[in-house]
mmCIF file of C-alpha atoms in Angstrom:
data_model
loop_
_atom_site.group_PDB
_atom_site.id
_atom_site.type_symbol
_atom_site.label_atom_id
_atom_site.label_comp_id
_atom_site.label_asym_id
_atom_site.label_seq_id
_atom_site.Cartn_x
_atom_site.Cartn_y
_atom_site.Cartn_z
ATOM 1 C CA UNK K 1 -6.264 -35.700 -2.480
ATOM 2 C CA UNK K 2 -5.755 -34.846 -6.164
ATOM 3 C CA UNK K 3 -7.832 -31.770 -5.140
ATOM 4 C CA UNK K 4 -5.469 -30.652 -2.599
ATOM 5 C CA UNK K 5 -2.212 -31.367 -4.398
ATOM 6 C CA UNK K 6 -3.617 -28.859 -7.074
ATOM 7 C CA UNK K 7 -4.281 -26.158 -4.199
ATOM 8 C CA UNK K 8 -1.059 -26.936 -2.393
ATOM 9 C CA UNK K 9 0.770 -26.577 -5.926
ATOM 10 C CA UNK K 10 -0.952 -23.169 -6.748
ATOM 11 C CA UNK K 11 -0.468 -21.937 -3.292
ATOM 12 C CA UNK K 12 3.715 -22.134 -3.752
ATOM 13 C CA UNK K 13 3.716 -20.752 -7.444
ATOM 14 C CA UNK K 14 1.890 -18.098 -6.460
ATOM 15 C CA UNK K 15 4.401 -17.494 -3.038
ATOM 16 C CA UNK K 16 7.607 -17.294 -5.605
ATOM 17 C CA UNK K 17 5.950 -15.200 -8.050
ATOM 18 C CA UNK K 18 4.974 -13.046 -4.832
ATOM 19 C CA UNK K 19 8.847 -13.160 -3.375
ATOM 20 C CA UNK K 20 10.088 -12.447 -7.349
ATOM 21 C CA UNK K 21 7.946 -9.162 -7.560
ATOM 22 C CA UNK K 22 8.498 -8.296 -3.975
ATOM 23 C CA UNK K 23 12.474 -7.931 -4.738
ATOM 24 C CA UNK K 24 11.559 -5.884 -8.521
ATOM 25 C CA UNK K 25 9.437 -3.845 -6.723
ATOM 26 C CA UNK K 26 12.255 -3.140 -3.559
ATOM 27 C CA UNK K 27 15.287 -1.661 -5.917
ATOM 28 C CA UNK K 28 12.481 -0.326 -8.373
ATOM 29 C CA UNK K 29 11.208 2.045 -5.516
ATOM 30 C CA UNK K 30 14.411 3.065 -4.752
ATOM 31 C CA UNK K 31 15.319 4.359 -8.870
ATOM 32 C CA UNK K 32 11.982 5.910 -9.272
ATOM 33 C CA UNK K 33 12.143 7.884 -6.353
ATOM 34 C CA UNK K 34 15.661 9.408 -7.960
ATOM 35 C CA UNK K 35 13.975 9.550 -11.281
ATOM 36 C CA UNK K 36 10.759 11.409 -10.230
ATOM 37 C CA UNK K 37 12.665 14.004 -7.890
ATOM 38 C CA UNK K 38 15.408 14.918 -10.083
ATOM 39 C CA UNK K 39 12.518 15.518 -12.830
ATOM 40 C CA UNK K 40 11.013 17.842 -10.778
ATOM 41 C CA UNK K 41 14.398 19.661 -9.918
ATOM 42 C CA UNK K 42 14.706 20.364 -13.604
ATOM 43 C CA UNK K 43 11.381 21.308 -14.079
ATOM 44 C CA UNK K 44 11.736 24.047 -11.569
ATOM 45 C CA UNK K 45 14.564 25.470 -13.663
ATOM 46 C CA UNK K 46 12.466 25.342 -17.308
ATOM 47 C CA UNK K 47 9.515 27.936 -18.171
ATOM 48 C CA UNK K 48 6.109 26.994 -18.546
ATOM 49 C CA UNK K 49 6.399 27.364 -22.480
ATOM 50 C CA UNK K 50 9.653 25.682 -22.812
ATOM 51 C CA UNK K 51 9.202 22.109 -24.696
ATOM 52 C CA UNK K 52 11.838 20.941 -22.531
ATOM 53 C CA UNK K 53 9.686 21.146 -19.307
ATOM 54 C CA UNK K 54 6.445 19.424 -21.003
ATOM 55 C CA UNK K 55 9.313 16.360 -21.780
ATOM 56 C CA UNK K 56 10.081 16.311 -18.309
ATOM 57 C CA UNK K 57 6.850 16.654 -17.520
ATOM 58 C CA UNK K 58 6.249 13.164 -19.941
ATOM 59 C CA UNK K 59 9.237 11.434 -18.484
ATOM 60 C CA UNK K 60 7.445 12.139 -14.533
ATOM 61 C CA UNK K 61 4.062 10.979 -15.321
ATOM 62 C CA UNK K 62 5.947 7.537 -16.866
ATOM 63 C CA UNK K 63 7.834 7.017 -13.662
ATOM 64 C CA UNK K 64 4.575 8.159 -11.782
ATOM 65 C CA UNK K 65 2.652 5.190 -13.730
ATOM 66 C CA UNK K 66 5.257 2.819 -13.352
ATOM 67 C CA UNK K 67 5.303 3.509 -9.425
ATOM 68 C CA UNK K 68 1.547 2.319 -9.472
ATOM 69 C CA UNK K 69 2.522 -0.505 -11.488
ATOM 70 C CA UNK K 70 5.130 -1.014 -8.474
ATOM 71 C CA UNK K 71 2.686 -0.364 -5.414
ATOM 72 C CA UNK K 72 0.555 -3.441 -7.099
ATOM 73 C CA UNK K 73 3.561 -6.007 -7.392
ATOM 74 C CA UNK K 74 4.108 -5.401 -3.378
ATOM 75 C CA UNK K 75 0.359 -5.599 -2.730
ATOM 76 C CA UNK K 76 0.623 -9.119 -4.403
ATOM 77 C CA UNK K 77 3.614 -9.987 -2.995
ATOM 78 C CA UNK K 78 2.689 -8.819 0.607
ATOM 79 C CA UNK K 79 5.435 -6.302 0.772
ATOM 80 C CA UNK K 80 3.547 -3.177 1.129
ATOM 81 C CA UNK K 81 3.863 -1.612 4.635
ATOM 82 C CA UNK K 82 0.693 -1.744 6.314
ATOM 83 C CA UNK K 83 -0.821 0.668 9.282
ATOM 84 C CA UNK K 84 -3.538 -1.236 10.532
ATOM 85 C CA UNK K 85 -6.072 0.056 12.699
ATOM 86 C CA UNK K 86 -9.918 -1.022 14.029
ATOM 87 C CA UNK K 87 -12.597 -0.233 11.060
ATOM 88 C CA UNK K 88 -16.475 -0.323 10.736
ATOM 89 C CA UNK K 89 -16.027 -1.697 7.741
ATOM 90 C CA UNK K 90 -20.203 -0.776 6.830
ATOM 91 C CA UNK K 91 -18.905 2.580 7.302
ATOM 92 C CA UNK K 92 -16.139 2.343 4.964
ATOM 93 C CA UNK K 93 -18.009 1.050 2.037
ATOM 94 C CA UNK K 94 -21.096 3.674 2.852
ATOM 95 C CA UNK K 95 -18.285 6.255 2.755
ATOM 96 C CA UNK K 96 -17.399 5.162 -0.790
ATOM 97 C CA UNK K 97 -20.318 4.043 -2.270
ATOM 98 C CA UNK K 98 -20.571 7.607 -3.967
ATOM 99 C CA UNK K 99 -17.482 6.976 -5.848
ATOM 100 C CA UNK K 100 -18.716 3.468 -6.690
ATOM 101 C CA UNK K 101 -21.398 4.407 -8.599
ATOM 102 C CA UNK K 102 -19.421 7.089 -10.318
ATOM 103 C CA UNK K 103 -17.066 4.356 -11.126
ATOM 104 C CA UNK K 104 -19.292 2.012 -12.389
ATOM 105 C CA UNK K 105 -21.835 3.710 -14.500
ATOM 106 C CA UNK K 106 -25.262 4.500 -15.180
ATOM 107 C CA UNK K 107 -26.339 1.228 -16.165
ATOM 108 C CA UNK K 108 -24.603 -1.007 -13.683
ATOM 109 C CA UNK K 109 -26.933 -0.823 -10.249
ATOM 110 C CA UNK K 110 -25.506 -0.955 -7.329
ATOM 111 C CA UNK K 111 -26.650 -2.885 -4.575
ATOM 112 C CA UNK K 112 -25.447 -2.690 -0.709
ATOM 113 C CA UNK K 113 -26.927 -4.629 1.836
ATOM 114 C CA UNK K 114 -24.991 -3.911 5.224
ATOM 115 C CA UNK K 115 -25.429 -6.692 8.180
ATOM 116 C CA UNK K 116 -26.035 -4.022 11.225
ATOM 117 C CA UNK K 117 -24.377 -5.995 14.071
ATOM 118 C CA UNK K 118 -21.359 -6.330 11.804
ATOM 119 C CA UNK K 119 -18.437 -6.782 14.066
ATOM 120 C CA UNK K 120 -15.362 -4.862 13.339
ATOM 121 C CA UNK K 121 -11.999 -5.817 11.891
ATOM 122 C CA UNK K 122 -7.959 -4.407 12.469
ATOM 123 C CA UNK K 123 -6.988 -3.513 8.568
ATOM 124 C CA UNK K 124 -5.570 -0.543 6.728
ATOM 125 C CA UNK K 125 -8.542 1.831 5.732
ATOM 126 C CA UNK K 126 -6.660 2.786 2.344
ATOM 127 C CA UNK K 127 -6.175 -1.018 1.196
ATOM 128 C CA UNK K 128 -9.581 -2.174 1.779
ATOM 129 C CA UNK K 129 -10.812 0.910 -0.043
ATOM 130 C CA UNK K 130 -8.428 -0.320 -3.091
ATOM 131 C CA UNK K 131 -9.785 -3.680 -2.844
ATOM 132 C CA UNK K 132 -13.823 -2.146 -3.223
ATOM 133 C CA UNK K 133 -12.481 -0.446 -5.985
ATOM 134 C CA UNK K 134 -10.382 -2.814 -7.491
ATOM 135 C CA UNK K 135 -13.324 -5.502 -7.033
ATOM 136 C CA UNK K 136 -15.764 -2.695 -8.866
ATOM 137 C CA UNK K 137 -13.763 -2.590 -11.779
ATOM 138 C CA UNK K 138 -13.640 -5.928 -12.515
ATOM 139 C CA UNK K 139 -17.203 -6.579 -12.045
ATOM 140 C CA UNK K 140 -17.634 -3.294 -14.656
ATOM 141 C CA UNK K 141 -15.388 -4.769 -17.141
ATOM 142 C CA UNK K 142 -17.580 -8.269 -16.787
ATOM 143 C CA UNK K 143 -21.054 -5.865 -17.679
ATOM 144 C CA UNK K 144 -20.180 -3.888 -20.654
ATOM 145 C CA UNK K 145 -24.036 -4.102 -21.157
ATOM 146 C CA UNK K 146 -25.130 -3.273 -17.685
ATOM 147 C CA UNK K 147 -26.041 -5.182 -14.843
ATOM 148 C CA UNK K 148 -26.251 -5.771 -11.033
ATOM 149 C CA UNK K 149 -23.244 -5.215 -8.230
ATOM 150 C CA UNK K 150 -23.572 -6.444 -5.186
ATOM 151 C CA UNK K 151 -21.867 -5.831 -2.009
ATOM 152 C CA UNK K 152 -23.008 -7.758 0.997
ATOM 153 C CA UNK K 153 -21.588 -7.596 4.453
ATOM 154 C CA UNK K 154 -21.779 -10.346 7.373
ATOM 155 C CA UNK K 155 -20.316 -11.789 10.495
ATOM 156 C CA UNK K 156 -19.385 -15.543 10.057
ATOM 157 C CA UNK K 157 -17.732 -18.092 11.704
ATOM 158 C CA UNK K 158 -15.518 -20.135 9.745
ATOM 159 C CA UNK K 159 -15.137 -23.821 11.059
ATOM 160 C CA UNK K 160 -13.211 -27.314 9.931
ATOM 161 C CA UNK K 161 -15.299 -28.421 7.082
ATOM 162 C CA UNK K 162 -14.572 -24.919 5.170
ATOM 163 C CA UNK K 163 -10.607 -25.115 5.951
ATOM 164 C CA UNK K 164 -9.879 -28.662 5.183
ATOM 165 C CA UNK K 165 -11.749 -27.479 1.816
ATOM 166 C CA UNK K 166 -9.950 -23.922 1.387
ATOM 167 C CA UNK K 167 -6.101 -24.799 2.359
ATOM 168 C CA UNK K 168 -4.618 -21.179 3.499
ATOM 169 C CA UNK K 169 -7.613 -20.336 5.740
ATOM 170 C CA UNK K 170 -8.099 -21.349 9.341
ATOM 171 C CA UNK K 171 -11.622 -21.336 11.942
ATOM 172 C CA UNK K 172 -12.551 -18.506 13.358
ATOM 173 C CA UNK K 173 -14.746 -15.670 13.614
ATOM 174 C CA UNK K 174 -14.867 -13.625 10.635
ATOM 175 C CA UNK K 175 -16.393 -10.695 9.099
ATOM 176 C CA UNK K 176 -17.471 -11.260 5.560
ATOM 177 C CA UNK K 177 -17.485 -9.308 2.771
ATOM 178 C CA UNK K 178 -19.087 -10.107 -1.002
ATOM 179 C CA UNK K 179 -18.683 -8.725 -4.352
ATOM 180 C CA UNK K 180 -20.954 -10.076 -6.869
ATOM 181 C CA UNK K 181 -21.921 -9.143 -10.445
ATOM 182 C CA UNK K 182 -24.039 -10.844 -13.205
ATOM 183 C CA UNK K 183 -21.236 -10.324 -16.116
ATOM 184 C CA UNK K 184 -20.250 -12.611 -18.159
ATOM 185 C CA UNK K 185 -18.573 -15.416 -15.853
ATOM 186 C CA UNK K 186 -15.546 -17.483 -16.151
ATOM 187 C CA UNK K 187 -14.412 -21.222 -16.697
ATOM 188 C CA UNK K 188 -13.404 -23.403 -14.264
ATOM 189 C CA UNK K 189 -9.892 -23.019 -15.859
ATOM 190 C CA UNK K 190 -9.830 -19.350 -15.729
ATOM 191 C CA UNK K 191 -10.328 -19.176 -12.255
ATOM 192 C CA UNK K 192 -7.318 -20.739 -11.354
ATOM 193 C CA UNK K 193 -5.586 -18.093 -12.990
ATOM 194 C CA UNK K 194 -7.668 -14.976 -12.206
ATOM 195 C CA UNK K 195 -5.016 -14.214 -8.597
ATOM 196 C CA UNK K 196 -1.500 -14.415 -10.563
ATOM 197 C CA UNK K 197 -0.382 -10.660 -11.941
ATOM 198 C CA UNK K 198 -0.475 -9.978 -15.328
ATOM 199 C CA UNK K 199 -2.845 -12.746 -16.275
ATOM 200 C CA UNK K 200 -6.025 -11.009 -17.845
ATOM 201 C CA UNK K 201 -8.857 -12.303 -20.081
ATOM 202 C CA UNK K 202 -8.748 -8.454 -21.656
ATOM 203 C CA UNK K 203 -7.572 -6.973 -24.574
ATOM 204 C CA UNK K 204 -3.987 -6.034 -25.064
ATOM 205 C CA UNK K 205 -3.829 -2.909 -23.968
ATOM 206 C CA UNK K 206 -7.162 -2.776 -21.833
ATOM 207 C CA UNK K 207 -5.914 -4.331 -18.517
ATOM 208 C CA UNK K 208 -2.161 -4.763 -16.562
ATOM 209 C CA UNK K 209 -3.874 -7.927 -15.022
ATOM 210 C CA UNK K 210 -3.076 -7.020 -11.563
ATOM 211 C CA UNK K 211 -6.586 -5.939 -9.857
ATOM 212 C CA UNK K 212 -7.602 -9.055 -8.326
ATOM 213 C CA UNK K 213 -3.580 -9.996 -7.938
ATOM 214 C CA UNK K 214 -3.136 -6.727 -5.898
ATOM 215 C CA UNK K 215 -6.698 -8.131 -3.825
ATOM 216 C CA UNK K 216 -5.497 -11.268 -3.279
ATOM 217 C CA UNK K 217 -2.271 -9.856 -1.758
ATOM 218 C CA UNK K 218 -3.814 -7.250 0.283
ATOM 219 C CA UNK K 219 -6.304 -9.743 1.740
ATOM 220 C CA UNK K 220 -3.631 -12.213 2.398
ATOM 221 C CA UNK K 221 -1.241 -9.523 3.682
ATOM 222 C CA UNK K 222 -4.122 -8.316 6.221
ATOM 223 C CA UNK K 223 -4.112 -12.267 7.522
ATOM 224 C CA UNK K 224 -7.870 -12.945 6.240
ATOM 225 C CA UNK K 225 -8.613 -15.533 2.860
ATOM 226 C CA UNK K 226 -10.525 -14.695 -0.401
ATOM 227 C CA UNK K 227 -12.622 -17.051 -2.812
ATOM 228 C CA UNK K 228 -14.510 -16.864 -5.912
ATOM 229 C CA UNK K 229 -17.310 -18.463 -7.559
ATOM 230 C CA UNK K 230 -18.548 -18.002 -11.268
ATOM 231 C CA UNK K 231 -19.783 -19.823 -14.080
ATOM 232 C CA UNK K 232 -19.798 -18.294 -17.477
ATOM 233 C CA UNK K 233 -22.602 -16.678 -17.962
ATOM 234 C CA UNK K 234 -23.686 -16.525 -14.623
ATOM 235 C CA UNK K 235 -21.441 -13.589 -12.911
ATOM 236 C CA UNK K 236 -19.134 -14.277 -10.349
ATOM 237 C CA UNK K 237 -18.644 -13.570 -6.141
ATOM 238 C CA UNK K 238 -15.404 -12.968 -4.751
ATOM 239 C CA UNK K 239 -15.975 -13.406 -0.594
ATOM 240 C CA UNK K 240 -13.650 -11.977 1.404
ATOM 241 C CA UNK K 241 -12.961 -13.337 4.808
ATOM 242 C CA UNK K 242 -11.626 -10.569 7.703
ATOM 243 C CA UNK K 243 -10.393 -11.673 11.037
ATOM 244 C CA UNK K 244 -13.124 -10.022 13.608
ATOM 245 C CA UNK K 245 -11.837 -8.023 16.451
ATOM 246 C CA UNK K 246 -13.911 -7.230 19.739
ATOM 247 C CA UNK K 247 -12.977 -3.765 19.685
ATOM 248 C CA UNK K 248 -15.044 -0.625 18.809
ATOM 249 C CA UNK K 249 -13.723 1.600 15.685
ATOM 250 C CA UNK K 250 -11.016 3.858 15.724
ATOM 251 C CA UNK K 251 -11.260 7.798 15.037
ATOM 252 C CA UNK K 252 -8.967 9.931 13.645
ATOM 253 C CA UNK K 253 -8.862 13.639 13.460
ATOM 254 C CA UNK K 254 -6.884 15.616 10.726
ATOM 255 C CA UNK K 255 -4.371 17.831 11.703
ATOM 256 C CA UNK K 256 -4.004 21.314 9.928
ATOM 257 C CA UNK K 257 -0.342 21.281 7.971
ATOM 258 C CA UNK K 258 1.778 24.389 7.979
ATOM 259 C CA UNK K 259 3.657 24.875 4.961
ATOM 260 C CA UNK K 260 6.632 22.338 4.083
ATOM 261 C CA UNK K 261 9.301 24.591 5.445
ATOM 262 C CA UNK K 262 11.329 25.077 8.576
ATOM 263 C CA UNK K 263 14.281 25.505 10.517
ATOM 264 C CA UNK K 264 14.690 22.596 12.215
ATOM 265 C CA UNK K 265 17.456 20.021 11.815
ATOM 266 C CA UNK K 266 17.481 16.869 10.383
ATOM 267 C CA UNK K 267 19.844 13.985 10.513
ATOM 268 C CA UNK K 268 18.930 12.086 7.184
ATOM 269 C CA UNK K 269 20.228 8.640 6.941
ATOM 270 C CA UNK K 270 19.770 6.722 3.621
ATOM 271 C CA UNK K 271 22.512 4.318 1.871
ATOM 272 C CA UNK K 272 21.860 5.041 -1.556
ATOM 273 C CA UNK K 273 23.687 8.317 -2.437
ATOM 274 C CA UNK K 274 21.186 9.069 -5.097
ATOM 275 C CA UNK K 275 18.216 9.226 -2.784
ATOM 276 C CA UNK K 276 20.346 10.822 0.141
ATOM 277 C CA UNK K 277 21.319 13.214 -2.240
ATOM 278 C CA UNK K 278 17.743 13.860 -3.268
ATOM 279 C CA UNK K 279 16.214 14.281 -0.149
ATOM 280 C CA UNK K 280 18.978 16.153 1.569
ATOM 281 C CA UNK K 281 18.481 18.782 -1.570
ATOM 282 C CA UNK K 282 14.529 18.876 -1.214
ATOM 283 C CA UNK K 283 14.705 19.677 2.748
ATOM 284 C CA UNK K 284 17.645 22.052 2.391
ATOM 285 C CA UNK K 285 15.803 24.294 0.279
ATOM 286 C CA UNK K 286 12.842 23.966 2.310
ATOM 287 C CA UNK K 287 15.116 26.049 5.218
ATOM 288 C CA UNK K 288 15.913 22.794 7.327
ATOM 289 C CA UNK K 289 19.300 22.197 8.256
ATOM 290 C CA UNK K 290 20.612 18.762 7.571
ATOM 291 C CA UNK K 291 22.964 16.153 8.733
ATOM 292 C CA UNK K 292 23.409 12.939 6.497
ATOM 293 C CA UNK K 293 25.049 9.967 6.889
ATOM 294 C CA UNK K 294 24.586 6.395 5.035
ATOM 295 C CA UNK K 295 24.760 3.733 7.677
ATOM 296 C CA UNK K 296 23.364 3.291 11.669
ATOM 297 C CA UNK K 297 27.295 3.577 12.631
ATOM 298 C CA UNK K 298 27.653 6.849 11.099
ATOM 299 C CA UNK K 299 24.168 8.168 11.833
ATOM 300 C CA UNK K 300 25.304 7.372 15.780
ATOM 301 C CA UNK K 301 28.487 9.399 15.750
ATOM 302 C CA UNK K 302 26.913 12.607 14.094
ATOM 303 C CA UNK K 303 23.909 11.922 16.901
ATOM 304 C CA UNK K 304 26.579 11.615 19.952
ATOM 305 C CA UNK K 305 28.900 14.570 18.672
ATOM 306 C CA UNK K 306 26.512 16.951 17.183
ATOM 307 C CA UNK K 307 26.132 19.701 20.058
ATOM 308 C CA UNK K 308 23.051 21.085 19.154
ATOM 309 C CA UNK K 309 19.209 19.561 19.187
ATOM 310 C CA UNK K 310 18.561 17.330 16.338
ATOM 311 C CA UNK K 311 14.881 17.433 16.009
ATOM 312 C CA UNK K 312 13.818 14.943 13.615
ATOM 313 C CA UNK K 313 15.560 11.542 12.311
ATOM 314 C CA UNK K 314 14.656 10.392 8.746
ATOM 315 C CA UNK K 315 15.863 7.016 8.226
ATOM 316 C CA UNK K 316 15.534 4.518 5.919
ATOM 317 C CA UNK K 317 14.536 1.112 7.091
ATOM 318 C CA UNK K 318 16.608 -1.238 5.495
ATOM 319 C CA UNK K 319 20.454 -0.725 5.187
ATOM 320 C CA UNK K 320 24.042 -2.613 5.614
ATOM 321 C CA UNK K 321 26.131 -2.497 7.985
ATOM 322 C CA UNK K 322 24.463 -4.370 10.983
ATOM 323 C CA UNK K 323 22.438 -1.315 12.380
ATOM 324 C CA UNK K 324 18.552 -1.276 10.549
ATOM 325 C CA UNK K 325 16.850 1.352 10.627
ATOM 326 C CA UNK K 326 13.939 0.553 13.397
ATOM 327 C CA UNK K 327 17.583 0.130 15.754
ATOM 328 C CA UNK K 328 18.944 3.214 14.703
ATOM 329 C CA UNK K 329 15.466 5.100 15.676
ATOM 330 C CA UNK K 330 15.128 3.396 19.161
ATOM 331 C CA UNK K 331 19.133 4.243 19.890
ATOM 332 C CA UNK K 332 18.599 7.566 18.747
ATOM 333 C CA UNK K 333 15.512 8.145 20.994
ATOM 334 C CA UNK K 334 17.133 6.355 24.579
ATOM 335 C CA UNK K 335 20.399 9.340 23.771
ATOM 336 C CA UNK K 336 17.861 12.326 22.374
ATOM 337 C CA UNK K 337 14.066 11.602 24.016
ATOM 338 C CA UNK K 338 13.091 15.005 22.013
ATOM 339 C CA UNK K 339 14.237 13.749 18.483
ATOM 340 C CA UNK K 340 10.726 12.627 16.680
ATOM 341 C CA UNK K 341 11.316 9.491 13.690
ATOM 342 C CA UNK K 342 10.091 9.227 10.205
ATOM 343 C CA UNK K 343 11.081 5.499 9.185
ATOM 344 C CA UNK K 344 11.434 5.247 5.055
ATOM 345 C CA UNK K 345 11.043 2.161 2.755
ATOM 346 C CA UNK K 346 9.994 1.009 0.105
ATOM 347 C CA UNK K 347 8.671 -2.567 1.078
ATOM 348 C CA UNK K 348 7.824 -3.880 4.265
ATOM 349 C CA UNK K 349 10.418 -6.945 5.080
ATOM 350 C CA UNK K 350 12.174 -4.801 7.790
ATOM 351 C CA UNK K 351 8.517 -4.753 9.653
ATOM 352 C CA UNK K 352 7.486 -7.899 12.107
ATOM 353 C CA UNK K 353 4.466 -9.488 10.357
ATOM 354 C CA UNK K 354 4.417 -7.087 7.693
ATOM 355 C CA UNK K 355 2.797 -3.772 9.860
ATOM 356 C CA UNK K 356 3.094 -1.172 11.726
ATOM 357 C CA UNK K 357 1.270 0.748 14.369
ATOM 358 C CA UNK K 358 -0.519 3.244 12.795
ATOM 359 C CA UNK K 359 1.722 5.406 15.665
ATOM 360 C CA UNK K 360 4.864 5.653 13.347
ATOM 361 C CA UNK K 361 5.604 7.774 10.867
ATOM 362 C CA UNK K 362 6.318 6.167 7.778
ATOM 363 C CA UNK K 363 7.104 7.526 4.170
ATOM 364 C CA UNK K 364 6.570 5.063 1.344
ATOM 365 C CA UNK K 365 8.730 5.105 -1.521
ATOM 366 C CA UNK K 366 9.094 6.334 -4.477
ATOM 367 C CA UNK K 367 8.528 9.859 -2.684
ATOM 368 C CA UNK K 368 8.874 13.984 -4.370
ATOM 369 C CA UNK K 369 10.268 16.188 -2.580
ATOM 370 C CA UNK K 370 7.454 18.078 -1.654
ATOM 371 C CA UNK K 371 5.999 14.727 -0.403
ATOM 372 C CA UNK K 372 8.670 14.348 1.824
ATOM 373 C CA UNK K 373 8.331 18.192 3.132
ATOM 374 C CA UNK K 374 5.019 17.379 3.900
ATOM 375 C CA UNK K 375 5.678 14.571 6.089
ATOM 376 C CA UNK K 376 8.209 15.882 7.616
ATOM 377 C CA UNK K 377 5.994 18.863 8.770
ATOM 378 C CA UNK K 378 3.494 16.503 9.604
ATOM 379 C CA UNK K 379 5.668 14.528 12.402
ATOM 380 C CA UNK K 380 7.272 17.510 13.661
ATOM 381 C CA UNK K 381 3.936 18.956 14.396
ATOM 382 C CA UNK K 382 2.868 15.769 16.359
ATOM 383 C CA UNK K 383 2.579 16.304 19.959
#
């Protein structure tokens, strides 16, 4: 019981500190994004020699960092927008395992051992790679004199006996993946730390403290559980559970981008002048017309009296005024069946459980400019 009480405790302290970075990381998105594209107006107006542009250049890559430091808050707090699709996930770590041992050195070895009838599982491709990685680094920083990692894949079936004992999970059929490493090993009283961002066992200076936070959260935020098991001195495994799905993988095909202009029009709808402002400048000089307006109400008169075809909607996904964005897209599409959506946030709380099929077009925030061109190309060249 005492046992439980513990997990049941650690399980709410770590749901507020998720909610508390999940609202930072929200209005954070939105200042960054005005803060990186504004640097790169100005840089297009400075010469390459001109000390001026390599201070601009200085204040970009801080708000560029500092956006990183924001993506990890909302993968802990299971805010990041999610585009889930069916992955072999054997194939996913084979297609990394180059980079792996890149990242890990010459004198860590790296070990795979794949289970071939591995089912499959519904996740987004770009997380799980981030949690490989992120679970390679921290088995690095546990070997600074060499050593073994070990990643093992398996189908498992989770049953009563491991959920009364792991409170979060639940039975079911599972694939399994595990990270292992024969560092150095924690205490028992480490590991009840080792989820919560910003807690490290590094240096100052060596570590933000939010690899395994940013894990935990993408693991939790794809619906599957995580544990971990070390001793010091004898390494540690992190498992990580994945609900299985009966379906085979899903293939994708890259499309070939034409540059990040046009002539199309756009009705941009964003609430925060600043970032309207932004991206109704980037787009404009790109050759697109646009028409902007900061609520659903206003984005619905422009649509109803604008005489001419409006070929793409950009609209961001959470704003006042009673009409969000997802609303304003399908209202939009019933009156104008040719206008194509590109749905902007910069967290995923306007989303039902937290994804979205990987079908819509979403930018992430903070975005450039240029990033936004390109997406904007990209949908408008969908079929």
């Amino acid at each position: 019981r005492n046992l439980l009480q513990r997990q049941l405790l650690q399980a709410q302290k770590m749901e507020a500190i998720g909610r508390l970075a999940g609202g930072i990381s929200h209005d954070f998105n939105n200042l960054l994004t005005i803060i990186i594209g504004n640097c790169d107006f100005l840089r297009d107006t400075l010469k390459k020699s001109d000390q001026a542009r390599r201070d601009v250049d200085q204040i970009k890559n801080a708000a560029v960092r500092a956006a990183d430091l924001t993506a990890k808050l909302l993968a802990f707090s299971r805010k990041q927008i999610l585009q889930p699709r069916v992955i072999d996930l054997n194939a996913l770590i084979k297609e990394n395992a180059t980079l792996l041992r890149r990242m890990i050195g010459e004198d860590i070895e790296l070990i795979i051992s794949h289970d071939a009838s591995l089912g499959s599982v519904k996740a987004d491709a770009t997380q799980l790679e981030q949690i490989i990685m992120n679970l390679a680094v921290n088995a690095k920083d546990a070997m600074a004199k060499g050593g073994r990692f070990s990643i093992e894949t398996a189908n498992v079936e989770l049953d009563q006996s491991f959920v009364a004992e792991n409170p979060g999970s639940h039975k079911g059929k599972f694939v399994m993946m595990a990270a292992s490493d024969t560092g150095i090993g924690m205490d028992a009283e480490t590991k009840t730390h080792i989820f919560e961002p910003f807690f490290t066992t590094k240096e100052e200076g060596k570590g933000t403290g939010l690899g395994l936070a940013t894990v935990y959260g993408i693991v939790k935020q794809s619906g599957g559980y995580i544990t971990a098991d070390s001793e010091p001195g004898k390494g540690a495994t992190f498992k990580i559970y994945l609900p299985r799905v009966d379906e085979p993988p899903s293939t994708e095909f890259p499309v070939e981008l034409q540059k990040s202009i046009g002539t199309e029009t756009i009705l941009l709808v964003e609430d925060m002048d600043e970032v309207r402002a932004l991206a109704h400048r980037a787009l404009q000089e790109r050759g697109f017309t646009i028409l902007d307006a900061a609520d659903g109400a206003g984005a619905l008169k422009i649509a109803e009296q604008y005489p001419n075809p409006i070929h793409l909607l950009i609209t961001d996904l959470i704003m006042p005024g009673g009409i969000n964005g997802r609303e304003l897209a399908e209202r939009i599409a019933a009156n104008r069946p040719g206008t194509k959506i590109l749905l902007v946030s910069g967290y995923s709380s306007g989303f039902e459980a937290n994804t979205v099929d990987p079908d819509v077009a979403i930018l992430v925030k903070p975005f450039t400019g240029e990033s936004l061109a390109q997406k904007v190309r990209e949908v408008l060249q969908r079929n």
